[in-house]
Amino acid sequence: MPPKAKPRVVYWFRTDLRLHDSPALAAALELKPSVLYPIWTWDPHYVYRARVGPNRWKFLLDCQSDLSTSITELNPKSKLFLIREAPQTLFPKLFKEWKITHLVFEKDTDAYARDRDAEVMQIAKDAGVQVIVKMGRTLYDPDALVQHNHGKPTMSMSQVQAAGKQIGDIARPIPAPTSLPDPGETTLSFAQEKPGPEPDINAIQRDGNEASYSSLAGPNGDFAVPTMEELGLKEATTLHRGGETIALDMLSAIIKNESYTATFEKPKTAPTAFSPQATTLLSPHMHFGSLSCREFYWRVQDVVDAYKKAGKHASEPPTSLTGQLLFRDMYFGAQAKLGYAFGQTYGNPQCRFIPWHLPSEIDTATGLITGRYLTDNATAESYFLRWKEGRTGFPWIDALMRQLRLEGWIHHLGRHAVASFLTRGGCYVDWERGAEVFEEWLIDHEAACNIGNWQWLSCTAFFSQFYRVYSPVAFPAKWDKEGAFVRRYVPELARFDKKYIYEPWKAPIADQKAWGCVIRGDGVKSEEGEYRVYPKPMFDFATQREVCIQGLKNAYKVGLHGNDAKVLDGTWRKLFDDEAEGPTEGNDGPPGAMVEHEDADGHEEVEHVAPPTPKKGKGKTGHKREKIQGTLDRLVTRKKAKT
DNA sequence: ATGTGGGTTGGCTTT
DNA sequence: AAAAGCCAACCCACA
């Protein structure tokens, strides 16, 4: 037997942009490598296929820069090597060129990541490269949670806690390495394979030329972290900054405040608080792995234990700080089992079917949503756009949506408020539309958590008390009587009396003028003469709340889930009578709630983006919804006419 | 089996 | 001023 060659290791950073508490990195170092290449591959899935706004891009680049600096501090010859090619095409060439013996990375149970990693592992096997995968992204391995939950997705906290108990203790954090091996030669003599940019879902995030794949090692040939300009991205507007250094400082500051750490109760933190906000703001660091969730867990738990030992009362999961991590694990466990289906209603056995407005288009070949949607109703489309753009006429909702777009982060209860408003407690728009907006704008967007929370708030999974609706007036007033939050993010209302801050349309015209802002229109115009303009509310909330509750009640009674045969083939329409909200018109239709494509039986084809032409009633049912909508429209019109 | 109590985070009225 | 009760009623675990 020839002497075994010393390991030449590629450490592939993905969801773990840190040096502290990385089980995978520790495993790489245990190999005692002769060379270690810390690399990042530029995945076209992220560049072109996922929705990523400039703020999250910026946070990612921050994390990469900080990590690269930290690596160089441990070994001046090393850094984070960014290689601009898809991992699936890069690795076969890279393994050969750099004579790699081992590939090490952290486990990722996201639906796409599983496909990608399976492919990469096969590539490595073919190349004779040994692969080491370690779990470090969640408290528990999501697959283990599923296994200990009788093979089922984790859909409640009690399931997570029961499964976790069986799995055993949560691993203690591993110290950061104190040294790193040299990288080897970094010559790249092979040709770069550029991925096709189509479809490029992120074109709208750029105002310059996208140059991710200009060359393998970047414009200066030094594998450096790109700039926003280089990627052609629009300027980031958030002040939240990424990187492990900042994350660890933030964590230290939090646990230094022992009573805050030990008595934290999420439902009691104010969603209206800003500078400083009421929660930790560590979620984006969890997402990019610039902070380990286990590091967070144990640093907090140690404070809690000491607090209890001193005889003081500490909070408990699920409302405590560590409880927040258990929710995260719950959503990862659900996603781990359900895969792509978790992110959509269609084909999802856990997700209730509700005939929402603006449903997703389904690719019947794959059963997956395409990213486009059916504009079944022009009013709902306008509700959706006004919600997204922060001009609903409800200051609480608009302030949150503007904060979200500007800063990429809003408080958890703020997310509840806008999500409830868009779906079951206001607009009756599909939760998948809202999830897409959050995916685009949140700097802490975590697919599993985002999807799970949207299902929760839309009462399609995890939660079902749909009659508990968040009021855009009463709810914020509970936290912020003065309306400071609204004044900060909706500055046109800054001078309004607190009596009207959440319902400015009720202020007398003379007062509106005295306060420098008149309430009229739909929010497209921001000024009129000498006055600023803030829109009228886009509907009567109490009326719309009732419409939604009745719609949900009816859909619950019908009792379909995303994998029901009737949902898959479109015959669900037969089960929804006049009382239903949503695009239920007619008894026949294509799968899910999608639009007809190839049916030749006289159905009209409907464009996905253009406002729909209201269909004339052909079937015996399906008109009540339009009637409800009509009633609502008339109601708003009448109100407009009066003032 | 049918009932009961709990479910991270509702709103409104009464006590 | 805080807390309890009602609203109209969901699912689920457990007895």
XYZ file of C-alpha atoms (C1' of nucleotides) in Angstrom:
673
model
C 0.000 0.000 0.000
C 1.360 3.424 -0.938
C 1.470 5.924 1.917
C -1.771 7.819 2.154
C -1.527 11.304 0.673
C -2.144 14.091 3.153
C -5.659 15.492 2.798
C -6.181 18.393 0.415
C -9.466 19.839 1.572
C -12.036 22.179 0.112
C -14.204 23.736 2.791
C -17.349 24.913 1.060
C -19.052 27.803 2.888
C -22.764 28.215 2.248
C -25.157 28.801 5.168
C -22.373 29.030 7.744
C -20.432 32.264 7.188
C -18.574 32.050 10.503
C -15.570 30.565 12.280
C -17.139 30.128 15.726
C -19.098 26.968 16.439
C -18.920 25.362 13.038
C -19.049 21.565 13.401
C -18.306 21.181 9.707
C -15.226 23.395 9.814
C -14.039 21.535 12.909
C -14.432 18.264 11.010
C -12.382 19.669 8.139
C -9.576 20.632 10.512
C -9.657 17.233 12.200
C -8.466 15.816 8.904
C -5.172 17.644 9.537
C -5.157 18.874 5.960
C -1.968 19.754 4.144
C -3.951 22.407 2.324
C -7.364 23.915 3.077
C -9.250 25.987 0.541
C -12.063 28.009 2.145
C -14.325 28.665 -0.829
C -17.665 30.117 -1.841
C -19.257 29.177 -5.134
C -21.425 31.673 -6.925
C -24.662 29.785 -7.291
C -26.864 30.941 -10.192
C -29.836 29.788 -8.168
C -29.158 32.675 -5.809
C -28.103 35.144 -8.480
C -30.983 34.602 -10.894
C -33.679 32.295 -9.522
C -34.333 33.299 -5.906
C -35.859 36.669 -5.039
C -33.090 38.695 -3.410
C -33.310 42.464 -2.989
C -30.288 44.773 -2.594
C -30.482 44.834 1.197
C -30.032 41.089 1.556
C -27.323 41.085 -1.093
C -25.484 43.709 0.908
C -25.824 41.673 4.092
C -24.390 38.640 2.320
C -21.407 40.583 0.988
C -20.825 41.986 4.504
C -20.773 38.452 5.903
C -18.386 37.245 3.222
C -16.013 40.189 3.707
C -15.931 39.771 7.457
C -15.347 36.034 7.187
C -12.583 36.504 4.644
C -10.870 39.023 6.924
C -11.145 36.638 9.883
C -9.650 33.808 7.849
C -6.740 36.014 6.792
C -6.158 36.970 10.424
C -5.643 33.293 11.225
C -3.486 32.693 8.166
C -2.232 35.613 6.072
C -1.987 33.313 3.045
C -5.630 32.395 3.229
C -8.973 34.081 2.679
C -12.470 33.252 1.483
C -11.981 32.304 -2.161
C -15.018 33.257 -4.182
C -15.191 31.230 -7.354
C -17.709 32.455 -9.854
C -19.291 29.367 -11.250
C -22.148 27.059 -10.327
C -20.922 24.344 -7.928
C -22.351 21.590 -10.139
C -20.123 22.536 -13.081
C -17.187 23.930 -11.129
C -16.386 21.065 -8.785
C -15.401 18.371 -11.323
C -12.830 20.757 -12.763
C -11.742 22.183 -9.409
C -11.231 18.797 -7.736
C -8.884 17.804 -10.552
C -6.973 21.053 -10.817
C -6.373 21.427 -7.067
C -5.923 17.671 -6.468
C -8.661 17.682 -3.836
C -9.136 14.642 -1.582
C -11.940 15.892 0.692
C -14.937 18.172 0.379
C -16.504 19.401 3.637
C -19.651 21.440 4.137
C -22.550 22.092 6.494
C -25.791 20.213 5.891
C -28.570 22.196 4.256
C -32.087 20.747 4.152
C -33.673 23.441 1.979
C -35.473 21.910 -0.996
C -33.133 23.225 -3.694
C -30.036 22.724 -1.539
C -30.832 19.035 -1.160
C -30.953 18.586 -4.939
C -27.784 20.590 -5.427
C -25.870 18.793 -2.689
C -26.949 15.359 -3.903
C -25.585 16.262 -7.309
C -22.345 17.572 -5.835
C -21.914 14.450 -3.716
C -22.280 12.281 -6.807
C -19.723 14.446 -8.606
C -17.335 14.052 -5.685
C -17.840 10.306 -5.629
C -17.095 10.102 -9.332
C -13.923 12.114 -8.753
C -12.839 9.961 -5.814
C -13.270 12.866 -3.419
C -14.480 12.062 0.074
C -17.398 14.185 1.290
C -17.958 15.131 4.927
C -21.245 16.761 5.880
C -22.010 18.036 9.381
C -25.161 19.563 10.808
C -24.751 22.959 12.422
C -27.512 25.097 11.054
C -30.275 24.291 13.541
C -30.488 23.080 17.126
C -31.441 19.612 15.921
C -30.870 17.950 12.582
C -34.227 18.529 10.817
C -34.147 14.974 9.469
C -33.699 13.648 13.019
C -36.652 15.771 14.180
C -38.803 14.231 11.460
C -37.569 10.739 12.289
C -38.447 11.179 15.955
C -41.784 12.669 15.021
C -42.927 9.350 13.518
C -41.594 10.351 10.105
C -43.971 13.266 9.920
C -43.283 16.987 9.433
C -43.064 18.901 12.721
C -46.234 20.997 12.786
C -46.432 22.051 16.446
C -44.153 23.078 19.260
C -45.107 20.071 21.371
C -43.968 17.775 18.570
C -40.619 19.573 18.358
C -40.126 19.411 22.115
C -41.060 15.725 22.260
C -38.788 14.835 19.349
C -35.980 16.980 20.740
C -36.191 15.217 24.060
C -35.653 11.894 22.337
C -32.745 13.179 20.266
C -30.923 14.362 23.365
C -28.958 17.383 24.454
C -28.326 20.245 22.096
C -24.631 20.335 21.207
C -22.442 22.837 23.030
C -20.679 25.355 20.768
C -17.242 24.547 19.406
C -14.545 27.236 19.774
C -13.314 28.984 16.664
C -10.070 27.597 15.243
C -6.888 29.378 16.300
C -5.062 28.590 13.101
C -5.868 27.489 9.583
C -3.776 25.533 7.081
C -2.413 27.269 4.001
C -4.384 27.105 0.826
C -2.505 25.430 -2.018
C -1.896 26.811 -5.468
C -4.940 28.688 -6.688
C -4.292 28.547 -10.417
C -7.430 27.946 -12.452
C -6.439 26.786 -15.918
C -9.867 25.536 -16.949
C -12.540 27.461 -18.789
C -15.412 29.039 -16.907
C -18.894 27.794 -17.675
C -21.253 30.720 -17.503
C -24.790 29.889 -16.440
C -27.675 31.119 -18.522
C -29.353 34.041 -16.772
C -32.827 33.078 -17.990
C -35.117 33.313 -16.229
C -33.541 36.161 -14.301
C -35.991 36.941 -11.547
C -33.593 39.496 -10.033
C -33.310 41.799 -13.039
C -35.546 44.261 -11.183
C -32.962 44.434 -8.368
C -30.336 45.915 -10.678
C -29.748 49.235 -12.334
C -26.349 48.306 -13.736
C -24.782 45.407 -15.609
C -24.755 42.116 -13.784
C -21.206 40.729 -13.853
C -21.239 37.823 -11.385
C -19.681 35.534 -13.959
C -17.214 37.967 -15.556
C -14.382 35.534 -14.780
C -13.697 32.664 -12.374
C -11.641 34.658 -9.868
C -13.321 38.023 -10.382
C -12.201 41.186 -12.154
C -8.870 41.385 -10.316
C -8.222 37.663 -10.400
C -8.006 37.629 -6.599
C -11.210 35.732 -5.667
C -12.370 38.834 -3.798
C -15.846 39.541 -2.485
C -17.623 41.563 -5.191
C -19.058 45.010 -4.671
C -22.720 45.866 -5.117
C -21.706 47.926 -8.175
C -19.937 44.972 -9.727
C -23.115 42.932 -9.418
C -25.067 45.783 -10.975
C -27.319 45.922 -7.930
C -29.304 48.918 -6.796
C -28.021 50.591 -3.672
C -28.813 48.953 -0.355
C -30.865 51.201 1.909
C -30.640 49.228 5.142
C -28.389 50.216 8.000
C -28.290 46.658 9.353
C -24.867 45.185 8.769
C -23.722 41.603 8.357
C -20.677 39.685 9.513
C -19.674 37.393 12.336
C -17.745 40.099 14.194
C -20.833 42.280 14.499
C -23.035 39.290 15.330
C -20.855 38.180 18.237
C -20.725 41.746 19.567
C -24.507 41.983 19.377
C -24.914 38.681 21.176
C -22.502 39.744 23.923
C -24.408 42.990 24.403
C -27.672 41.072 24.713
C -26.562 38.487 27.255
C -24.863 41.195 29.283
C -28.390 42.347 30.074
C -29.312 39.390 32.218
C -32.899 40.308 32.987
C -33.643 41.007 29.312
C -32.102 37.681 28.328
C -33.741 35.609 31.056
C -37.218 37.155 31.081
C -37.687 37.750 27.340
C -41.239 37.004 26.224
C -41.781 37.479 22.529
C -45.510 38.357 22.649
C -44.709 41.132 25.107
C -42.112 42.844 22.912
C -43.383 45.931 21.116
C -43.581 45.756 17.327
C -43.672 49.558 17.287
C -40.290 49.943 18.982
C -37.462 51.310 16.842
C -34.024 52.616 17.770
C -33.721 50.354 19.524
C -36.127 47.673 18.418
C -37.551 45.328 21.068
C -36.055 42.074 19.797
C -32.469 40.992 19.159
C -32.185 41.540 15.399
C -29.951 38.496 15.221
C -32.202 36.698 12.722
C -30.252 37.754 9.586
C -27.093 36.456 11.241
C -28.840 33.152 11.890
C -29.822 33.032 8.249
C -26.339 33.577 6.859
C -24.729 31.605 9.644
C -22.702 34.580 10.819
C -24.008 33.508 14.216
C -24.471 29.881 15.212
C -27.901 29.124 16.660
C -26.247 26.754 19.148
C -23.841 29.447 20.244
C -26.881 31.680 20.796
C -28.786 28.906 22.536
C -26.104 28.072 25.079
C -24.914 31.619 25.749
C -28.550 32.481 26.545
C -29.314 29.260 28.408
C -26.326 29.742 30.702
C -27.630 33.176 31.650
C -31.119 31.748 32.209
C -29.797 28.920 34.396
C -27.802 31.330 36.552
C -30.835 33.593 36.803
C -33.020 30.730 38.011
C -30.339 29.557 40.405
C -30.448 33.013 41.977
C -34.125 32.352 42.672
C -35.465 34.732 40.043
C -38.227 33.907 37.609
C -37.181 33.296 33.998
C -39.333 32.911 30.908
C -39.802 29.514 29.250
C -40.187 28.235 25.714
C -42.050 28.886 23.530
C -42.049 32.597 24.398
C -38.486 32.813 25.712
C -35.410 33.568 23.592
C -34.472 29.912 23.219
C -38.104 29.194 22.356
C -37.652 31.313 19.243
C -35.005 28.875 18.075
C -37.363 25.967 18.650
C -39.876 27.557 16.299
C -37.114 27.862 13.743
C -36.369 24.166 14.156
C -40.060 23.357 13.815
C -40.216 25.055 10.421
C -36.995 23.379 9.302
C -38.456 20.036 10.333
C -41.593 20.677 8.318
C -39.587 21.735 5.290
C -37.192 18.796 5.615
C -40.090 16.363 5.248
C -42.204 18.203 2.695
C -39.478 19.550 0.402
C -40.602 21.846 -2.410
C -44.260 21.192 -1.549
C -43.768 23.006 1.746
C -43.421 26.288 -0.126
C -46.793 26.112 -1.830
C -50.372 24.997 -1.321
C -50.542 22.789 -4.413
C -49.541 19.245 -3.503
C -48.889 20.134 0.135
C -50.676 17.669 2.456
C -50.312 19.972 5.471
C -51.609 23.140 3.850
C -55.295 23.924 3.842
C -56.774 24.850 0.502
C -58.429 28.267 0.495
C -59.627 29.772 -2.781
C -57.556 32.918 -2.336
C -57.381 35.682 -4.880
C -54.182 35.900 -6.970
C -53.347 32.172 -6.813
C -50.074 30.795 -8.134
C -49.702 29.349 -11.582
C -48.811 25.649 -11.458
C -46.468 23.882 -13.849
C -48.446 20.696 -14.406
C -45.323 18.822 -15.492
C -43.630 19.264 -12.115
C -46.520 20.164 -9.822
C -44.546 23.197 -8.717
C -45.496 26.857 -8.694
C -43.899 28.829 -11.509
C -43.428 32.166 -9.748
C -46.216 33.731 -11.796
C -49.763 34.114 -10.611
C -53.297 34.492 -11.882
C -54.822 37.936 -11.610
C -58.318 36.623 -11.078
C -59.649 39.855 -9.688
C -58.606 43.437 -10.450
C -59.588 44.738 -7.018
C -57.492 42.099 -5.266
C -54.547 42.920 -7.529
C -54.846 46.559 -6.546
C -55.064 45.605 -2.848
C -51.901 43.544 -3.265
C -49.925 46.275 -5.002
C -51.025 48.908 -2.501
C -50.054 46.576 0.338
C -46.647 45.926 -1.173
C -45.997 49.589 -1.847
C -47.168 50.797 1.565
C -50.145 52.845 0.384
C -53.129 50.942 1.749
C -54.363 53.988 3.620
C -53.906 52.166 6.935
C -50.899 53.904 8.519
C -49.892 50.933 10.679
C -49.739 48.626 7.660
C -48.058 51.197 5.435
C -45.442 52.085 8.060
C -44.504 48.429 8.395
C -44.308 47.806 4.664
C -42.178 50.913 4.180
C -39.875 49.858 7.018
C -39.627 46.430 5.421
C -38.643 47.785 2.016
C -36.240 50.365 3.448
C -34.546 48.357 6.190
C -35.217 44.726 5.330
C -36.408 43.947 8.823
C -39.643 44.398 10.777
C -40.657 43.062 14.163
C -42.236 39.633 14.285
C -45.620 41.004 15.373
C -45.408 43.582 12.589
C -45.030 40.662 10.205
C -48.140 39.169 11.781
C -50.031 42.387 11.208
C -49.189 42.750 7.509
C -49.514 39.030 6.783
C -52.909 38.773 8.441
C -53.968 41.914 6.595
C -52.964 40.598 3.171
C -54.513 37.158 3.588
C -57.240 36.081 6.008
C -57.796 39.383 7.755
C -58.216 41.904 4.950
C -57.375 41.356 1.307
C -58.078 37.626 0.913
C -54.972 37.372 -1.245
C -52.944 34.151 -1.496
C -50.247 33.825 1.180
C -47.809 32.822 -1.530
C -47.919 36.408 -2.879
C -46.977 37.773 0.522
C -44.258 35.183 1.061
C -42.696 36.240 -2.245
C -42.539 39.881 -1.162
C -40.931 38.914 2.144
C -38.483 36.691 0.272
C -37.457 39.656 -1.822
C -37.148 42.239 0.914
C -36.253 40.572 4.203
C -32.550 40.527 5.097
C -33.310 37.595 7.407
C -35.351 35.667 4.866
C -35.180 32.004 5.801
C -37.268 29.977 3.384
C -38.508 27.504 5.992
C -39.441 30.156 8.556
C -40.962 32.518 6.024
C -43.137 29.850 4.450
C -44.153 28.481 7.840
C -45.056 31.878 9.231
C -47.133 32.797 6.171
C -49.041 29.542 6.499
C -49.464 30.271 10.197
C -50.813 33.785 9.678
C -53.048 32.790 6.780
C -54.478 29.937 8.886
C -53.574 27.372 6.254
C -51.226 25.392 8.545
C -49.826 25.543 12.097
C -52.626 27.855 13.265
C -56.360 27.892 12.673
C -58.089 30.521 14.800
C -59.044 32.619 11.825
C -61.551 34.707 13.746
C -58.700 36.290 15.678
C -57.953 39.095 13.271
C -55.384 41.807 13.798
C -56.927 45.256 13.647
C -54.758 47.865 11.901
C -56.041 50.396 14.438
C -56.500 48.698 17.821
C -53.449 46.452 17.673
C -50.746 49.123 17.192
C -52.526 51.415 19.660
C -51.954 48.791 22.328
C -48.212 49.349 21.932
C -47.819 52.897 20.737
C -50.558 55.343 21.755
C -48.602 58.319 20.433
C -47.995 56.768 17.022
C -44.242 57.383 17.051
C -43.651 54.396 14.788
C -46.101 55.634 12.169
C -44.638 59.159 12.327
C -41.187 57.697 11.670
C -42.084 55.616 8.613
C -45.073 57.560 7.259
C -43.670 61.075 7.718
C -46.542 62.749 5.875
C -48.651 61.968 8.962
C -46.022 63.188 11.427
C -48.053 66.184 12.557
C -51.390 64.395 12.957
C -52.943 64.313 16.402
C -52.496 60.954 18.108
C -56.277 60.605 18.127
C -56.187 60.090 14.347
C -52.754 58.589 13.815
C -54.060 55.092 12.987
C -57.175 56.317 11.179
C -56.278 59.670 9.632
C -59.264 59.621 7.294
C -61.446 60.431 10.287
C -59.677 63.735 10.929
C -61.660 66.830 9.903
C -60.466 68.336 6.623
C -59.514 71.560 8.343
C -57.275 69.642 10.730
C -55.755 67.626 7.897
C -54.815 70.878 6.195
C -53.501 72.377 9.408
C -51.310 69.289 9.847
C -49.990 69.612 6.293
C -51.392 66.454 4.762
C -54.739 65.722 3.169
C -56.261 62.240 3.031
C -57.387 61.435 -0.481
C -56.812 59.215 -3.486
C -54.967 55.917 -3.697
C -51.487 56.987 -2.667
C -49.996 57.289 -6.144
C -49.773 61.067 -5.796
C -47.724 62.242 -2.821
C -48.424 65.949 -3.108
C -51.284 68.154 -4.122
C -50.671 71.878 -4.202
C -49.250 72.944 -0.879
C -50.288 69.740 0.890
C -48.811 66.327 1.148
C -51.240 63.530 0.365
C -51.855 60.269 2.178
C -54.377 57.800 0.708
C -57.818 56.981 1.950
C -58.163 53.443 3.335
C -58.551 51.059 0.405
C -61.499 49.312 2.019
C -63.700 49.355 5.082
C -61.775 47.105 7.423
C -64.717 45.796 9.459
C -66.550 44.778 6.289
C -63.556 43.103 4.722
C -62.735 41.337 7.991
C -66.183 39.778 7.946
C -65.870 38.786 4.275
C -62.600 37.017 5.069
C -63.853 35.219 8.168
C -66.847 33.881 6.248
C -64.572 32.842 3.378
C -62.260 30.977 5.753
C -65.162 29.414 7.623
C -66.550 28.082 4.392
C -63.189 26.826 3.135
C -62.573 25.060 6.446
C -65.970 23.405 6.126
C -65.071 22.163 2.647
C -61.894 20.901 4.284
C -59.519 20.432 1.364
C -55.752 20.307 1.619
C -53.158 20.991 -1.040
C -52.704 17.340 -1.948
C -56.408 16.517 -2.234
C -57.264 15.040 -5.643
C -59.877 17.739 -6.153
C -57.282 20.430 -5.628
C -54.836 18.719 -7.936
C -57.301 18.376 -10.789
C -59.282 21.564 -10.312
C -62.629 19.973 -9.455
C -62.506 21.673 -6.039
C -64.546 24.378 -7.725
C -67.610 22.116 -7.537
C -67.396 22.139 -3.741
C -67.378 25.896 -3.337
C -70.771 27.485 -3.577
C -71.924 31.046 -3.614
C -70.544 31.804 -0.176
C -66.925 31.325 -1.145
C -64.455 34.099 -1.640
C -61.854 33.638 -4.333
C -61.806 32.540 -7.985
C -64.465 29.876 -7.673
C -66.543 30.791 -10.643
C -67.695 27.836 -12.686
C -67.411 24.170 -11.913
C -64.627 23.224 -14.264
C -61.092 24.410 -14.411
C -57.487 23.472 -14.548
C -55.450 22.124 -11.635
C -55.188 24.067 -8.434
C -56.491 27.549 -8.781
C -54.354 28.132 -11.829
C -55.253 29.562 -15.178
C -56.392 27.539 -18.172
C -53.801 27.061 -20.896
C -54.731 24.439 -23.441
C -58.332 23.636 -22.724
C -60.287 23.822 -25.943
C -63.773 23.697 -24.502
C -64.421 27.371 -24.779
C -62.637 28.577 -21.678
C -60.917 31.829 -22.328
C -57.219 32.090 -21.744
C -56.343 34.532 -19.030
C -53.175 36.571 -18.931
C -51.147 36.344 -15.759
C -50.283 39.971 -15.390
C -53.072 41.869 -17.088
C -56.131 42.731 -15.026
C -58.797 40.170 -15.793
C -61.967 40.792 -17.676
C -64.765 39.739 -15.361
C -66.229 36.578 -16.808
C -69.923 36.485 -17.463
C -71.707 33.911 -15.383
C -71.922 30.649 -17.263
C -72.364 28.172 -14.455
C -75.185 27.960 -11.994
C -72.962 28.976 -9.111
C -70.051 31.232 -8.546
C -71.528 34.667 -8.535
C -71.888 35.412 -4.890
C -68.217 36.187 -4.520
C -68.409 38.819 -7.180
C -71.466 40.114 -5.432
C -69.584 40.368 -2.162
C -66.740 42.102 -3.873
C -69.212 44.357 -5.615
C -70.851 45.247 -2.345
C -67.510 46.105 -0.888
C -66.505 48.180 -3.876
C -69.767 50.078 -3.751
C -69.284 50.646 -0.070
C -65.890 52.202 -0.575
C -67.128 54.200 -3.547
C -70.034 55.503 -1.560
C -67.714 56.561 1.224
C -65.494 58.319 -1.265
C -68.495 60.090 -2.751
C -69.600 61.330 0.648
C -66.371 63.083 1.595
C -66.072 7.845 23.019
C -67.262 12.593 23.499
C -65.572 16.147 26.360
C -62.081 19.309 27.798
C -58.351 22.360 27.865
C -54.636 24.503 25.520
C -52.900 26.816 21.546
C -46.131 32.193 21.507
C -48.594 37.166 20.340
C -57.210 39.481 18.952
C -60.907 42.795 20.026
C -64.272 44.536 22.731
C -67.055 45.051 26.989
C -67.625 44.537 31.651
C -65.995 44.180 36.304
C -56.100 50.095 35.482
C -55.797 45.380 35.082
C -58.221 41.264 34.544
C -61.952 38.404 33.324
C -65.635 37.231 30.107
C -67.547 37.025 25.766
C -67.305 36.600 20.822
C -68.290 32.164 17.714
C -65.666 28.396 17.190
C -60.604 26.549 14.619
C -57.445 22.062 15.531
C -55.273 18.888 18.452
C -53.764 16.073 22.378
C -55.365 13.786 25.995
C -58.393 11.557 29.081
